[in-house]
mmCIF file with all atom_site columns, C-alpha atoms and ligand atoms in Angstrom:
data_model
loop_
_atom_site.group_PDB
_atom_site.id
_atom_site.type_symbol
_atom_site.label_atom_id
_atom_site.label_alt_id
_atom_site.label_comp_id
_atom_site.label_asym_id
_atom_site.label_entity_id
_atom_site.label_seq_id
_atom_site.pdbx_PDB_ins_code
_atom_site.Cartn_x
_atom_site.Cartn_y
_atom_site.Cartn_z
_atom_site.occupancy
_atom_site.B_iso_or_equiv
_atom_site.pdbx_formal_charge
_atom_site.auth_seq_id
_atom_site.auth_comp_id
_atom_site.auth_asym_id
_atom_site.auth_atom_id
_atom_site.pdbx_PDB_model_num
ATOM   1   C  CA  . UNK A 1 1   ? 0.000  0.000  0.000   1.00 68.00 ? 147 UNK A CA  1
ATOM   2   C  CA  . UNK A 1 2   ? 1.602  3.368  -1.188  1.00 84.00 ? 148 UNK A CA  1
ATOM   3   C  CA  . UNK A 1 3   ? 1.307  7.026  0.143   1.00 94.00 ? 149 UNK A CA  1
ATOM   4   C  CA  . UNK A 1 4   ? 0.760  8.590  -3.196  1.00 96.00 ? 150 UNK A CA  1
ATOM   5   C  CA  . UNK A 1 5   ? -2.382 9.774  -5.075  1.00 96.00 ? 151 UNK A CA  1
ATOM   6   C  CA  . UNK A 1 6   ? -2.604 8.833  -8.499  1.00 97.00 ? 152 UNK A CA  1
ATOM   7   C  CA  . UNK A 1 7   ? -4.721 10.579 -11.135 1.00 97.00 ? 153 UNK A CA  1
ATOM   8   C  CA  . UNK A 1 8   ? -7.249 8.070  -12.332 1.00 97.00 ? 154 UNK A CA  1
ATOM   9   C  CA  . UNK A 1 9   ? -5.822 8.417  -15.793 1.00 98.00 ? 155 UNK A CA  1
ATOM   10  C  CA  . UNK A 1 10  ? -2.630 6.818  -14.811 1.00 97.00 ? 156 UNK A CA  1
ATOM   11  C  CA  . UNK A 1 11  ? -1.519 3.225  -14.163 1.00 96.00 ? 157 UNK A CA  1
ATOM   12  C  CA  . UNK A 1 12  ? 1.655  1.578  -13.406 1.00 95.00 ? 158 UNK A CA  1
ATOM   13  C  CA  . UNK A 1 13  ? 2.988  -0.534 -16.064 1.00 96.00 ? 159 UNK A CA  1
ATOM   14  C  CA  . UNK A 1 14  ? 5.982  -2.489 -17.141 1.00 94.00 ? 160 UNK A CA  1
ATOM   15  C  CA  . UNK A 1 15  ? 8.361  0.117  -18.872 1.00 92.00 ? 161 UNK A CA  1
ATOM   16  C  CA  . UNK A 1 16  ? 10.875 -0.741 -21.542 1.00 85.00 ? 162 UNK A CA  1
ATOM   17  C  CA  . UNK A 1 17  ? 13.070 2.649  -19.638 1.00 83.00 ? 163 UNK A CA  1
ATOM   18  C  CA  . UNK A 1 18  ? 13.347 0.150  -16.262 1.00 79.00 ? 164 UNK A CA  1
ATOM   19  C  CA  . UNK A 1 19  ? 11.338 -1.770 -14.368 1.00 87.00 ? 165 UNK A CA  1
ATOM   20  C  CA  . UNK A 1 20  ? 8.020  -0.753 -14.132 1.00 92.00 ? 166 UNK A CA  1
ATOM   21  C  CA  . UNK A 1 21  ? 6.553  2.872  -14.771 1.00 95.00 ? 167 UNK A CA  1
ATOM   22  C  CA  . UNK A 1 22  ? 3.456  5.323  -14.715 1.00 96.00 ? 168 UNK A CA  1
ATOM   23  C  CA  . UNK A 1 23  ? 1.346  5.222  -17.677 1.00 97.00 ? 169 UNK A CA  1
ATOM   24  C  CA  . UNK A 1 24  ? -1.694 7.174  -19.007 1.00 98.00 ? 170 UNK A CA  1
ATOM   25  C  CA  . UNK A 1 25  ? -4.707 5.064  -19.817 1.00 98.00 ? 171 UNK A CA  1
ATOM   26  C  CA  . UNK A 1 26  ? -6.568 8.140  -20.900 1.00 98.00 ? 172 UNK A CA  1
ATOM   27  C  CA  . UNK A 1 27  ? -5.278 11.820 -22.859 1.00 98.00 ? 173 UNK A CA  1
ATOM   28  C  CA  . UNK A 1 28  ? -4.344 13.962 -20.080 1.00 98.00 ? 174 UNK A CA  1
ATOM   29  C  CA  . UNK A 1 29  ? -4.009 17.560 -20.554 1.00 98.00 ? 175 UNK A CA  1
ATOM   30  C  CA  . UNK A 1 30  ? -1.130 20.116 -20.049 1.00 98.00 ? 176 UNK A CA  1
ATOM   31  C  CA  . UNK A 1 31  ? -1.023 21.507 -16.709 1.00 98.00 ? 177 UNK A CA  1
ATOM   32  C  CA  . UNK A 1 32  ? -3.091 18.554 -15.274 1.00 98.00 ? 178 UNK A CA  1
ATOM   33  C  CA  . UNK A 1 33  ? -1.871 16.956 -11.984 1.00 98.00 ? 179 UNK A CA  1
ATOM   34  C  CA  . UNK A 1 34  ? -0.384 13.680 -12.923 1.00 98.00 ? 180 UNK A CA  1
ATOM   35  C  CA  . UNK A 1 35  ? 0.445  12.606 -9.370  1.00 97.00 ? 181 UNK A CA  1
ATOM   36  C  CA  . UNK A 1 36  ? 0.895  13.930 -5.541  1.00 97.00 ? 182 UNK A CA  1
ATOM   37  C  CA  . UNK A 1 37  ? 4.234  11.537 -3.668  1.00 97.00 ? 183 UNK A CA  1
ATOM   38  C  CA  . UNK A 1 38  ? 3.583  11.182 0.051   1.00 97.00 ? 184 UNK A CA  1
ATOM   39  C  CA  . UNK A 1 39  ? 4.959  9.100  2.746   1.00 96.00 ? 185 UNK A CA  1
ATOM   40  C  CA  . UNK A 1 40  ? 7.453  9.665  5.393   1.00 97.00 ? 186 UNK A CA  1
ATOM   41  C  CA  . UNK A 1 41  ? 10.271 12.331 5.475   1.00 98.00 ? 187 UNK A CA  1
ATOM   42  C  CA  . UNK A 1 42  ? 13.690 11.541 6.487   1.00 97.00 ? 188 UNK A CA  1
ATOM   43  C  CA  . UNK A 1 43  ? 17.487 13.010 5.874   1.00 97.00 ? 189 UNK A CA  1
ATOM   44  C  CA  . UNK A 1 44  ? 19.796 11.619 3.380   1.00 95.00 ? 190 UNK A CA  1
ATOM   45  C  CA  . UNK A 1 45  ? 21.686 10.029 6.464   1.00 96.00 ? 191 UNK A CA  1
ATOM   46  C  CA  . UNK A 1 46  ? 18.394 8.157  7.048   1.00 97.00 ? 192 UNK A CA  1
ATOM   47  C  CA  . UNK A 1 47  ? 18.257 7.764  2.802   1.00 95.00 ? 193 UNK A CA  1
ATOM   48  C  CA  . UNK A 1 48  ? 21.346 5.511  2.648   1.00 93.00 ? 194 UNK A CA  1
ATOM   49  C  CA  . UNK A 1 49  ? 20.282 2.817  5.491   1.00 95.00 ? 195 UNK A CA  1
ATOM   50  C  CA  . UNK A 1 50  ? 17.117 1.996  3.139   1.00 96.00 ? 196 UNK A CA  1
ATOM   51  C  CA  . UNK A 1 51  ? 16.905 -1.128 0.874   1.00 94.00 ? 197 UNK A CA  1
ATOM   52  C  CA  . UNK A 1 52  ? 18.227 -0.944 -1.837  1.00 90.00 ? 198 UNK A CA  1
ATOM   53  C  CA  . UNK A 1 53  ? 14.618 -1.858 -3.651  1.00 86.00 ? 199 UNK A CA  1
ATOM   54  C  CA  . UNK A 1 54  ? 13.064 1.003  -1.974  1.00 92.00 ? 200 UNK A CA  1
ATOM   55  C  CA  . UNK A 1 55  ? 15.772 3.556  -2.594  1.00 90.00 ? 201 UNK A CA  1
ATOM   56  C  CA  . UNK A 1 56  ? 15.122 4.849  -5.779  1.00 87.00 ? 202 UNK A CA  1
ATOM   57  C  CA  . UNK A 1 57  ? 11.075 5.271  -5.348  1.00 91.00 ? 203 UNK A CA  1
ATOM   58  C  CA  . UNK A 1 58  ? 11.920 8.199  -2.717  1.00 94.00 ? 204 UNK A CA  1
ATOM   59  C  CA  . UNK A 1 59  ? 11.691 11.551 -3.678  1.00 96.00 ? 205 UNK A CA  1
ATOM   60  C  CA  . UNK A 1 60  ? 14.334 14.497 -2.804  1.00 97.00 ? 206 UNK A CA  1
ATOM   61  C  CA  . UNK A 1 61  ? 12.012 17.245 -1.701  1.00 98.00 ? 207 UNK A CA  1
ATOM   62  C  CA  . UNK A 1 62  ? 14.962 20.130 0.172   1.00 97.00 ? 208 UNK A CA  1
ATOM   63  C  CA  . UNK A 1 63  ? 18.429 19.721 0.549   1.00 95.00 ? 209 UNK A CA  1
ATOM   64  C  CA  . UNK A 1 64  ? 18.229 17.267 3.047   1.00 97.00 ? 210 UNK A CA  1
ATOM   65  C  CA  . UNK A 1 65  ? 14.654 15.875 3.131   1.00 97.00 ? 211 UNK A CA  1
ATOM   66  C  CA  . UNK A 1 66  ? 13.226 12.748 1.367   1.00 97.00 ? 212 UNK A CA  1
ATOM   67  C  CA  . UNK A 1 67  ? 9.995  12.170 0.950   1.00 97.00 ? 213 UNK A CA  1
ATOM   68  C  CA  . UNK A 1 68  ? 8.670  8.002  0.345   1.00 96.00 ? 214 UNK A CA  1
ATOM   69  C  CA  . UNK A 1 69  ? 8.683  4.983  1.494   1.00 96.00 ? 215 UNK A CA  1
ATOM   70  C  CA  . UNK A 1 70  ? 10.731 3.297  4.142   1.00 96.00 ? 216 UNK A CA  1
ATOM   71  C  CA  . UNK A 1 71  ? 10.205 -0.469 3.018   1.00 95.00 ? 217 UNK A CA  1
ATOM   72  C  CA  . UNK A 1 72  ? 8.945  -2.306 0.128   1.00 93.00 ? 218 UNK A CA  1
ATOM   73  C  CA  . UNK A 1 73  ? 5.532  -3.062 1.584   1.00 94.00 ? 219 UNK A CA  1
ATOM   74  C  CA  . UNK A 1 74  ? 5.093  0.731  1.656   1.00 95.00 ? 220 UNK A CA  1
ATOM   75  C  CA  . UNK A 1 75  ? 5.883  1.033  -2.307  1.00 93.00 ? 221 UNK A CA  1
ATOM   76  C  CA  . UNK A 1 76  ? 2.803  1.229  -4.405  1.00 89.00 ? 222 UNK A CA  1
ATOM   77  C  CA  . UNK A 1 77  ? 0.936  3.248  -7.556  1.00 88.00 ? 223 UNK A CA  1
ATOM   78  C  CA  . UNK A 1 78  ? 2.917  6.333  -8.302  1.00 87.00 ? 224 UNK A CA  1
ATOM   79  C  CA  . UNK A 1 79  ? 6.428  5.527  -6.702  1.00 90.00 ? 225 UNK A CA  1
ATOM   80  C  CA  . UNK A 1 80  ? 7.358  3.833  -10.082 1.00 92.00 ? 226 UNK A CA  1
ATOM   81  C  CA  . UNK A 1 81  ? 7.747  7.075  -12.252 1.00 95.00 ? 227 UNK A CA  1
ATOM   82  C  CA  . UNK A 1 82  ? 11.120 7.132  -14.669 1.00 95.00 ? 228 UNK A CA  1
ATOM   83  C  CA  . UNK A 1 83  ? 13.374 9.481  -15.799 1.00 96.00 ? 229 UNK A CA  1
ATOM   84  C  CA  . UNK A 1 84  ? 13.377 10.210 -19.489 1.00 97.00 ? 230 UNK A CA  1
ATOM   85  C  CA  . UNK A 1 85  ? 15.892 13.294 -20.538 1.00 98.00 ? 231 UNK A CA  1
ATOM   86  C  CA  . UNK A 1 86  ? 12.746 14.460 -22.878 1.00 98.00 ? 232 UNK A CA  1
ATOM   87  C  CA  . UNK A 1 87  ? 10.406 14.144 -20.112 1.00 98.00 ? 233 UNK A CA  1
ATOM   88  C  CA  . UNK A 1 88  ? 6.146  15.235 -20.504 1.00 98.00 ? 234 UNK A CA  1
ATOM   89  C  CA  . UNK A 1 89  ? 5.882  15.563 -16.707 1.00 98.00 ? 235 UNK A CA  1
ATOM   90  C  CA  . UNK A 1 90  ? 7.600  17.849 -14.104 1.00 98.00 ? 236 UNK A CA  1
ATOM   91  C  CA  . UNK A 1 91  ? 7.600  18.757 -10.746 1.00 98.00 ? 237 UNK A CA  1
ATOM   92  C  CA  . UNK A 1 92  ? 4.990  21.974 -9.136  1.00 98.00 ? 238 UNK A CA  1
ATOM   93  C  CA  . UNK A 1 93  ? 5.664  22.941 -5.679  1.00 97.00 ? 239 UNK A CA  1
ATOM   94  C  CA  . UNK A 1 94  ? 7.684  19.630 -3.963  1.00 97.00 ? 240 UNK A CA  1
ATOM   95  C  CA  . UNK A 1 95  ? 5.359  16.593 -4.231  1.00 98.00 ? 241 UNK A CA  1
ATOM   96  C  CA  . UNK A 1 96  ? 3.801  17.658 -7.957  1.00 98.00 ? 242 UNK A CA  1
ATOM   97  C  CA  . UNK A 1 97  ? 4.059  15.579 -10.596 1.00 98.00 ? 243 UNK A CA  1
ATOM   98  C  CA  . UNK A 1 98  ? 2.112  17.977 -13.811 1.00 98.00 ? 244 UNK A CA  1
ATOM   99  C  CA  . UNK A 1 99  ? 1.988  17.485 -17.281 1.00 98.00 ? 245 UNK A CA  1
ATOM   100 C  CA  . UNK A 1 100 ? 4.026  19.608 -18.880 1.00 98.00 ? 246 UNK A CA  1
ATOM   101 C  CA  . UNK A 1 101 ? 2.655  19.026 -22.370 1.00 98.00 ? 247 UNK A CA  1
ATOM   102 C  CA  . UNK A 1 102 ? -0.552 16.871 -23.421 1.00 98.00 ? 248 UNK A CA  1
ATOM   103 C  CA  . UNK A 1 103 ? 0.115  12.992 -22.917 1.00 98.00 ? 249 UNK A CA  1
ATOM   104 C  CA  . UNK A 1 104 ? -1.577 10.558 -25.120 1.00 98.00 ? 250 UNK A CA  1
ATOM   105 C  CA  . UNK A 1 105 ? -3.235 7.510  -23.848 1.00 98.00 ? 251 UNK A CA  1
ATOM   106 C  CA  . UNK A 1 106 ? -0.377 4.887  -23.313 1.00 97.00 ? 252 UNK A CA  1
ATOM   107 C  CA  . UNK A 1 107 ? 2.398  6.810  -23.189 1.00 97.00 ? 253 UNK A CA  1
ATOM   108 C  CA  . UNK A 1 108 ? 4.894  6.887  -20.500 1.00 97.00 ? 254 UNK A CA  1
ATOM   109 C  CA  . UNK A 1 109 ? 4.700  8.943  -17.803 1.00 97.00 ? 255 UNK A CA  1
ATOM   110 C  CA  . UNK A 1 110 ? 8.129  10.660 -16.946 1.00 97.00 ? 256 UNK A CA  1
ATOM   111 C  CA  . UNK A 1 111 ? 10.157 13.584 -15.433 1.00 98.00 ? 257 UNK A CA  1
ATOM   112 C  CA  . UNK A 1 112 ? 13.385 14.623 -15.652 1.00 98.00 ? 258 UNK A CA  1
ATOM   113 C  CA  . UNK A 1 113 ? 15.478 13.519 -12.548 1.00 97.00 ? 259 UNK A CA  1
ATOM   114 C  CA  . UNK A 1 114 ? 17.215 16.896 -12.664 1.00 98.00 ? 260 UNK A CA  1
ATOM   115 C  CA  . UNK A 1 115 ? 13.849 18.607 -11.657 1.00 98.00 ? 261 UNK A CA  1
ATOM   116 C  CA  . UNK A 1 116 ? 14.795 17.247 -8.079  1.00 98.00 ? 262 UNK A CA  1
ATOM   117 C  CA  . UNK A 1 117 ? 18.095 16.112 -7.604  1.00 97.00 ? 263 UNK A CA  1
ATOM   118 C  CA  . UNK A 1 118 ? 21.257 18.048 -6.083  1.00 96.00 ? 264 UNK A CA  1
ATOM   119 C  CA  . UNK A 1 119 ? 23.941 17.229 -3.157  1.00 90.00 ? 265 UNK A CA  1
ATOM   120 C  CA  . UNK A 1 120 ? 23.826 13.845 -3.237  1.00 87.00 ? 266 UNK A CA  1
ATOM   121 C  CA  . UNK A 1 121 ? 26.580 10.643 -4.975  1.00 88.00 ? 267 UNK A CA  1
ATOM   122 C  CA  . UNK A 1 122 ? 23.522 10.100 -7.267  1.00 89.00 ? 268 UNK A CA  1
ATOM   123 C  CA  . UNK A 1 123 ? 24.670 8.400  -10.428 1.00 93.00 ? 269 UNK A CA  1
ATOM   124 C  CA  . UNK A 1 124 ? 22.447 6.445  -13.063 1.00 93.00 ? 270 UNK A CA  1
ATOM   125 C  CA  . UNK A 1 125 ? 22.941 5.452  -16.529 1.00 95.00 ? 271 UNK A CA  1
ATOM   126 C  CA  . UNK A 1 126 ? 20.272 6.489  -18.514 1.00 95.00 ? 272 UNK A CA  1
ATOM   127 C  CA  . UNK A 1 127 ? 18.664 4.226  -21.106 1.00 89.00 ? 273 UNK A CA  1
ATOM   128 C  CA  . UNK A 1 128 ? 15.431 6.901  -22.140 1.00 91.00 ? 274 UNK A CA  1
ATOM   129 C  CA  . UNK A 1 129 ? 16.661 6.445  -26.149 1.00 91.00 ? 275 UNK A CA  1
ATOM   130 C  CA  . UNK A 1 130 ? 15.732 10.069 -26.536 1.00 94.00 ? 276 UNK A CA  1
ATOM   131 C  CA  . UNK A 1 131 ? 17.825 11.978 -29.143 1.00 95.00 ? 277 UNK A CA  1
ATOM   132 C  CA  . UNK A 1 132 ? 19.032 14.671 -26.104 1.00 95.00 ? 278 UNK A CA  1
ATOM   133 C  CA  . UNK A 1 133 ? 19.726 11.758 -23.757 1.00 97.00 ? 279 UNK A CA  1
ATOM   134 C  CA  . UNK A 1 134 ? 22.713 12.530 -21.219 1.00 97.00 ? 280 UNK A CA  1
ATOM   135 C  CA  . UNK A 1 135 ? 23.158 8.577  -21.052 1.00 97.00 ? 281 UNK A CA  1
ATOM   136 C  CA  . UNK A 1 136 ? 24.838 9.440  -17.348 1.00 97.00 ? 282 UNK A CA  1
ATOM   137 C  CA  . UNK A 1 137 ? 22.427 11.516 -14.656 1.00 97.00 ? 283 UNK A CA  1
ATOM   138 C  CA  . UNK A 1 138 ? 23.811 12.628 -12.236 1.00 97.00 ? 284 UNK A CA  1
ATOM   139 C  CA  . UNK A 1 139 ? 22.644 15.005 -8.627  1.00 96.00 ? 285 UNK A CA  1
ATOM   140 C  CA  . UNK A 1 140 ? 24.826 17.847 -10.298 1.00 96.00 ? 286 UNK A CA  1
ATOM   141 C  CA  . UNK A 1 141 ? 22.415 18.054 -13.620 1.00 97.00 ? 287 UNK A CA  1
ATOM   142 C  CA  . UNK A 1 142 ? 20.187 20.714 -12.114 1.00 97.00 ? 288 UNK A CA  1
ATOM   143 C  CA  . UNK A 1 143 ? 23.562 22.902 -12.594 1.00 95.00 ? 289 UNK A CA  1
ATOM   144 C  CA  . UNK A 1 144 ? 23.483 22.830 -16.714 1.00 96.00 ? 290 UNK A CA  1
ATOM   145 C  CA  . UNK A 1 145 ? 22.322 26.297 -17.667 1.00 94.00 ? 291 UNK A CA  1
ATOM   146 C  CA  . UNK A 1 146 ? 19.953 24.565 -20.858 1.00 96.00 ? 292 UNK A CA  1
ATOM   147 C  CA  . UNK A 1 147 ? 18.202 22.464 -18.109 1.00 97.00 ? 293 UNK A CA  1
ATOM   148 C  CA  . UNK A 1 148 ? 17.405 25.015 -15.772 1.00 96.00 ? 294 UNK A CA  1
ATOM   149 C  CA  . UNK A 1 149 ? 15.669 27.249 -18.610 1.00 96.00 ? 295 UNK A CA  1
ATOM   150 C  CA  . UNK A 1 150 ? 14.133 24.430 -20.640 1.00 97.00 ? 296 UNK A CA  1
ATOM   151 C  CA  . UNK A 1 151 ? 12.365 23.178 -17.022 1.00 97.00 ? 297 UNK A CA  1
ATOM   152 C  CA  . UNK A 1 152 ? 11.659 26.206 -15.703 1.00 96.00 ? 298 UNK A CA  1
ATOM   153 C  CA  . UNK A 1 153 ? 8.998  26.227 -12.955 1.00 95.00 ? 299 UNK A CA  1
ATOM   154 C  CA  . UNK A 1 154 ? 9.450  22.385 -13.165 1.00 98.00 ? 300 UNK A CA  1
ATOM   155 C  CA  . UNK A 1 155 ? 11.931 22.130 -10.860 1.00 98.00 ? 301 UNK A CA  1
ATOM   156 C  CA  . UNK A 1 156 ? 11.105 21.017 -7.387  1.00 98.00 ? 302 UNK A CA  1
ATOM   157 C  CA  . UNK A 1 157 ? 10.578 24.564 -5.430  1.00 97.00 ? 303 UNK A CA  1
ATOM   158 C  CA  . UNK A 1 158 ? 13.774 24.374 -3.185  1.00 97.00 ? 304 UNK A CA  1
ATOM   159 C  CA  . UNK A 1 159 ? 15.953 23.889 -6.115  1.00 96.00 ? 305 UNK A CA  1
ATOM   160 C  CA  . UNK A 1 160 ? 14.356 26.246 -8.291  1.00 96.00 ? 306 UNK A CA  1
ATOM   161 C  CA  . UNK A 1 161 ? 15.098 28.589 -5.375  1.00 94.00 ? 307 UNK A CA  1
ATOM   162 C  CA  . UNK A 1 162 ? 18.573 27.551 -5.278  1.00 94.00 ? 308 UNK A CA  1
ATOM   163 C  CA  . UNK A 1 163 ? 19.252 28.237 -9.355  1.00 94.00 ? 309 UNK A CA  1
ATOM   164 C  CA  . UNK A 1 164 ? 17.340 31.553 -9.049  1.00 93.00 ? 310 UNK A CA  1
ATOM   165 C  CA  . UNK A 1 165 ? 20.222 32.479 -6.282  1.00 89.00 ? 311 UNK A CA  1
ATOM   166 C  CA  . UNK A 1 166 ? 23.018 31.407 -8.143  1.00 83.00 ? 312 UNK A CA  1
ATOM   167 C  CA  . UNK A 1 167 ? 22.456 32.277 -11.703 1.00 73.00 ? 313 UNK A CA  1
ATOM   168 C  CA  . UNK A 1 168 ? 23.029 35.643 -13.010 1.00 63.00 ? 314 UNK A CA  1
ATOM   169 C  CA  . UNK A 1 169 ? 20.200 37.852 -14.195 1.00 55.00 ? 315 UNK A CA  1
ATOM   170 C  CA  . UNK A 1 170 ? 18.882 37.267 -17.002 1.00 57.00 ? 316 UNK A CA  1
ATOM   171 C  CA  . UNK A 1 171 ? 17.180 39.506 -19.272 1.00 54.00 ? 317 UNK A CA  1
HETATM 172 ZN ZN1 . ZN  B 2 .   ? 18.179 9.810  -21.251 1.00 84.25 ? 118 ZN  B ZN1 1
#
């Protein structure tokens, strides 16, 4: 039994990206919420004593704060989202998961890992097949100036804070 709400247009699936992922069974619309990640919030020091099979469903939400689930029983509908480096979902707020474009019926359901990630040994090969696909991803992605203005306002709210700090102005 998970934490999350999931839109009733969305169903986990088996993914050819990894493992099983979020699908739409129906057209959803740009701007719609996709899904809302709950569960219990922890520190990265807490983070690395998980199981490994519960690891990767969590959710970096601040610089230190994870939001998901603590063991496998806990994993359910939503946790299972995957990365794709030409995502149609991104983050609103911290626990967000909106469409950033229309998604047809059956297609994956994905975000850009970037949208969240930063301070951590995070390292993943990346097998989304896109054309712009970084093949490595990495917690320092969030850095690369195209990212932060092709996902702007789809990064999770403390890190969007963080790049509006430290980049320049910009026109
Ligand atoms: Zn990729």
């Amino acid at each position: 039994m998970g934490f999350n709400w999931l839109s009733s247009k969305a169903e986990t699936r088996k993914s050819h990206i990894s493992g099983k992922g979020t699908f739409a069974k129906k057209n959803i619309k740009k701007g719609e919420i996709v899904a809302v990640f709950g569960g219990h919030v922890f520190n990265f020091t807490t983070w690395d004593k998980l199981p490994e099979d519960v690891k990767y469903e969590d959710l970096q939400i601040g610089e230190d704060l994870i939001i998901g689930p603590k063991k496998k029983e806990e994993v359910g509908e939503g946790d299972y989202v995957n990365h794709s480096c030409e995502p149609n979902a991104g983050i609103r707020g911290q626990i967000f998961l909106v469409a950033m474009k229309g998604i047809k019926r059956d297609e994956e359901i994905t975000f850009d890992y970037s949208m969240v990630l930063c301070g951590s040994e995070f390292k993943m090969r990346c097998r989304c097949g896109k054309k712009s696909c970084r093949k490595v991803i990495t917690a320092n992605d969030w850095k690369k100036q195209e990212l932060q203005k092709r996902y702007r306002g789809y990064f999770s709210y403390f890190l969007q804070q963080k790049i509006d700090k430290t980049s320049r102005a910009l026109p």
